[in-house]
Short mmCIF file of C-alpha atoms in Angstrom, two decimals:
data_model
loop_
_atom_site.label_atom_id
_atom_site.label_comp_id
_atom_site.label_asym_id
_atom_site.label_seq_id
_atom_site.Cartn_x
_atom_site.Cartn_y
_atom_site.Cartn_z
CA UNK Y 1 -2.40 -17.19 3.83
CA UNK Y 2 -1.16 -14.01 5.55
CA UNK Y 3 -2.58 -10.90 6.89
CA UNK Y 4 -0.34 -8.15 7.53
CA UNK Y 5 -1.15 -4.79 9.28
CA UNK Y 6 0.99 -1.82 10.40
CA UNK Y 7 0.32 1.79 11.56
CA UNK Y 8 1.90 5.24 11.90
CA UNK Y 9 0.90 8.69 13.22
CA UNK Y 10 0.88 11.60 10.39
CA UNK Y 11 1.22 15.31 11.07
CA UNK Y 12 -1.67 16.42 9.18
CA UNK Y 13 -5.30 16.75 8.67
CA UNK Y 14 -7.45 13.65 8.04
CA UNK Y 15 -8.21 15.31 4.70
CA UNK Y 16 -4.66 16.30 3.28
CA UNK Y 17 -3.78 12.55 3.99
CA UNK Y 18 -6.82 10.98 2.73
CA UNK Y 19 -6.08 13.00 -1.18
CA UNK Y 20 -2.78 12.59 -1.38
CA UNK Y 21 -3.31 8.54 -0.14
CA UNK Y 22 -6.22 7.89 -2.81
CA UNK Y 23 -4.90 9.77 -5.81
CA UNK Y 24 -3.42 6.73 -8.15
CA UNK Y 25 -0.49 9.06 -9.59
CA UNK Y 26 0.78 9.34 -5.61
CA UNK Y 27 1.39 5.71 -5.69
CA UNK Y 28 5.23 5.13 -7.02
CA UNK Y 29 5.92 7.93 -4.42
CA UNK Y 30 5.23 5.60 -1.34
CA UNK Y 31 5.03 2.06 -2.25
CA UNK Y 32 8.38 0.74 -2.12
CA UNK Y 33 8.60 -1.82 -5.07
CA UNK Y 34 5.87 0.65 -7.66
CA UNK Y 35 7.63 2.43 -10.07
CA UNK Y 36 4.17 3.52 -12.20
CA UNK Y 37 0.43 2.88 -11.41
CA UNK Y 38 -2.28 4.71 -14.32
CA UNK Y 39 -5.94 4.53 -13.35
CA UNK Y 40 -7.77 2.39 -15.84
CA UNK Y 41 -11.48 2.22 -16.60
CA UNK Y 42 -13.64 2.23 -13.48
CA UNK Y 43 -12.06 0.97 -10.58
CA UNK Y 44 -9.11 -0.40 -11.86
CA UNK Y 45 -5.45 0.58 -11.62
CA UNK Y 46 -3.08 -0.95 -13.35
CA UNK Y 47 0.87 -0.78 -11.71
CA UNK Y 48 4.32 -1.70 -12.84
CA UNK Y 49 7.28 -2.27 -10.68
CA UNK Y 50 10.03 -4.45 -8.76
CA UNK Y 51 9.61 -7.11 -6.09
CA UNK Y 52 12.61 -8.76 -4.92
CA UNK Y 53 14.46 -8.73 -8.24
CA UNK Y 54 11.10 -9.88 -10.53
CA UNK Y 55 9.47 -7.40 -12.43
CA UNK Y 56 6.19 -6.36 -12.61
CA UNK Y 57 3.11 -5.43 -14.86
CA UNK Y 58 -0.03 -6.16 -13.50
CA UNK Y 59 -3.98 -4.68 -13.19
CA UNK Y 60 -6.25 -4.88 -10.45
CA UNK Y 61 -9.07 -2.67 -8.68
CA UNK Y 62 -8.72 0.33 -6.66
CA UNK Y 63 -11.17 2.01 -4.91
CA UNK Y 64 -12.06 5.19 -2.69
CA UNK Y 65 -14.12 4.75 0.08
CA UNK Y 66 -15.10 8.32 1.90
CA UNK Y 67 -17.21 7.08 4.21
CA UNK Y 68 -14.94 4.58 5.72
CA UNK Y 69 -11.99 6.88 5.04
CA UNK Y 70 -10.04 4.28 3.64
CA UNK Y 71 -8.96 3.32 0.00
CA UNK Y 72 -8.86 -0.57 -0.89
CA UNK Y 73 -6.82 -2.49 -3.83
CA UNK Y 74 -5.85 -5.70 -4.70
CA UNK Y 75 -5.25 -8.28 -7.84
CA UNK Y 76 -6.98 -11.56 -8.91
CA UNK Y 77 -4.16 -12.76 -10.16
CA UNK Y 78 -2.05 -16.25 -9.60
CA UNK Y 79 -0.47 -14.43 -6.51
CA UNK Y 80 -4.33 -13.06 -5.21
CA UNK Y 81 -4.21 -10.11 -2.78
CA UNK Y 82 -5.84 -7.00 -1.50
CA UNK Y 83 -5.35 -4.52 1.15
CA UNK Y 84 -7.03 -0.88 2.33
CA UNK Y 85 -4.98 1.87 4.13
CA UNK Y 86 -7.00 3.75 6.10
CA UNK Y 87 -7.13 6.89 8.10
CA UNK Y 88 -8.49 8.49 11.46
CA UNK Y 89 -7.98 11.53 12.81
CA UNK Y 90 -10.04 15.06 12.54
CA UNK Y 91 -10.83 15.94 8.94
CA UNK Y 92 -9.26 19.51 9.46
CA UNK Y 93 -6.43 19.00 11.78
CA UNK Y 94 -3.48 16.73 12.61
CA UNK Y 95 -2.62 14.12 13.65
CA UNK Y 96 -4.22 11.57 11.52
CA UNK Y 97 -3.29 7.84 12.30
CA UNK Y 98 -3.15 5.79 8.97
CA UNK Y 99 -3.01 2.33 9.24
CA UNK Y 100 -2.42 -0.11 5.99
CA UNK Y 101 -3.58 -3.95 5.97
CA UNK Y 102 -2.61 -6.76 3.77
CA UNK Y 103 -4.22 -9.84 2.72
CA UNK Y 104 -2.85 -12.73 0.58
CA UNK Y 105 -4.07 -15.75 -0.98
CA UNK Y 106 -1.72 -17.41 -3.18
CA UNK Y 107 -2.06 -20.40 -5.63
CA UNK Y 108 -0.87 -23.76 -3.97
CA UNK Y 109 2.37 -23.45 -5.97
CA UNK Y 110 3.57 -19.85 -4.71
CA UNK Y 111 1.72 -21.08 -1.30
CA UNK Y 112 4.38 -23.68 -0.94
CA UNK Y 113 7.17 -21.80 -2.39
CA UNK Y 114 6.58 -19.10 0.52
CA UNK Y 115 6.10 -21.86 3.27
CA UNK Y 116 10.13 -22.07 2.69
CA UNK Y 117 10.62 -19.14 3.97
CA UNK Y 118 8.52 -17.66 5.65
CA UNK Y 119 9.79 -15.65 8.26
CA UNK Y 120 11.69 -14.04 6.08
CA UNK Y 121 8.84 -13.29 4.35
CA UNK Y 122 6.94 -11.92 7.04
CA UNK Y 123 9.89 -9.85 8.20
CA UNK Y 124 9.74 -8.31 4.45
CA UNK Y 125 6.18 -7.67 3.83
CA UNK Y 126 6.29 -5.89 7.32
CA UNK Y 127 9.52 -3.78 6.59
CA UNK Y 128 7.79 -3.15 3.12
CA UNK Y 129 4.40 -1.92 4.94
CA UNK Y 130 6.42 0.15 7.72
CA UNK Y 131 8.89 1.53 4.76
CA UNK Y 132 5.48 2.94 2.86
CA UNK Y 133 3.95 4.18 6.10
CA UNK Y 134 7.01 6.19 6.30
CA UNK Y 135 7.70 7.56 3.09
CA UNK Y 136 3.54 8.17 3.17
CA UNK Y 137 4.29 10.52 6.32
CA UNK Y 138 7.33 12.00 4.69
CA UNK Y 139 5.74 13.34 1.61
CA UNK Y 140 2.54 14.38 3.43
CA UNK Y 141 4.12 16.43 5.97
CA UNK Y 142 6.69 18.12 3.63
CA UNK Y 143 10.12 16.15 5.24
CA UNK Y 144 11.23 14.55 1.81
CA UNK Y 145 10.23 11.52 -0.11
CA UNK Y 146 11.12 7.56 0.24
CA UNK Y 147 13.50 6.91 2.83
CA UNK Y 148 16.28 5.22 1.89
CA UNK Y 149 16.21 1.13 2.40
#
């Protein structure tokens, strides 16, 4: 149903970015609604959180992918998604540009549900994305954490 993507330019090496980005305990420090994510067997992750007031316990995969310098995630759940963040830039100096990229596919239900308000939506997911990219850059180059919302 909707494919978001945003970017942002980092002050650091493609490398500090890339390990801080694809370590699973980094995660409740830059995604805005993720208040705990534990790696689980394999590939999978599983996070807790806060979206617009609902709370949140779910499991999906998560995966590193060096060659394309990018990690990817998502859920199979009634609300499907997925996404990768990826990052370019020299491996041993700054600046690295990291882009992030969301996919979703709900269920008819939440598909209608969100076809009430959807730019409203859109304007979310995107201030959600850019708010992530930031705090991302923050905590990589040393400024602070999470910006305030």
């Amino acid at each position: 149903m909707g494919e978001y993507e945003r970017s942002i330019k980092i002050q650091a090496p493609r490398r500090q970015v890339e390990d801080f980005m694809s370590d699973v305990s980094n995660l409740p420090k830059y995604l805005p609604t993720t208040k705990r994510a534990e790696p689980q067997q394999g590939e999978r992750v599983r996070v807790e959180g806060e979206a617009h007031g609902h709370h949140y316990d779910s499991d999906g995969f998560f995966r590193v992918d060096k060659s394309k310098n990018r990690m990817e995630w998502g859920a199979e759940g009634e609300e499907r998604y997925r996404g990768w963040l990826a990052a370019k830039g020299d491996e041993n100096k700054g600046p690295t540009e990291v882009t992030v990229h969301l996919s979703f596919e709900p269920s008819p239900k939440i598909s209608r549900e969100m076809q009430e308000s959807i730019s409203s939506q859109e304007k979310t997911i995107n201030e959600s994305l850019d708010h992530a990219l930031q705090s991302l850059k923050n905590l990589v180059e040393g400024t602070s954490g999470r910006p305030e919302r």
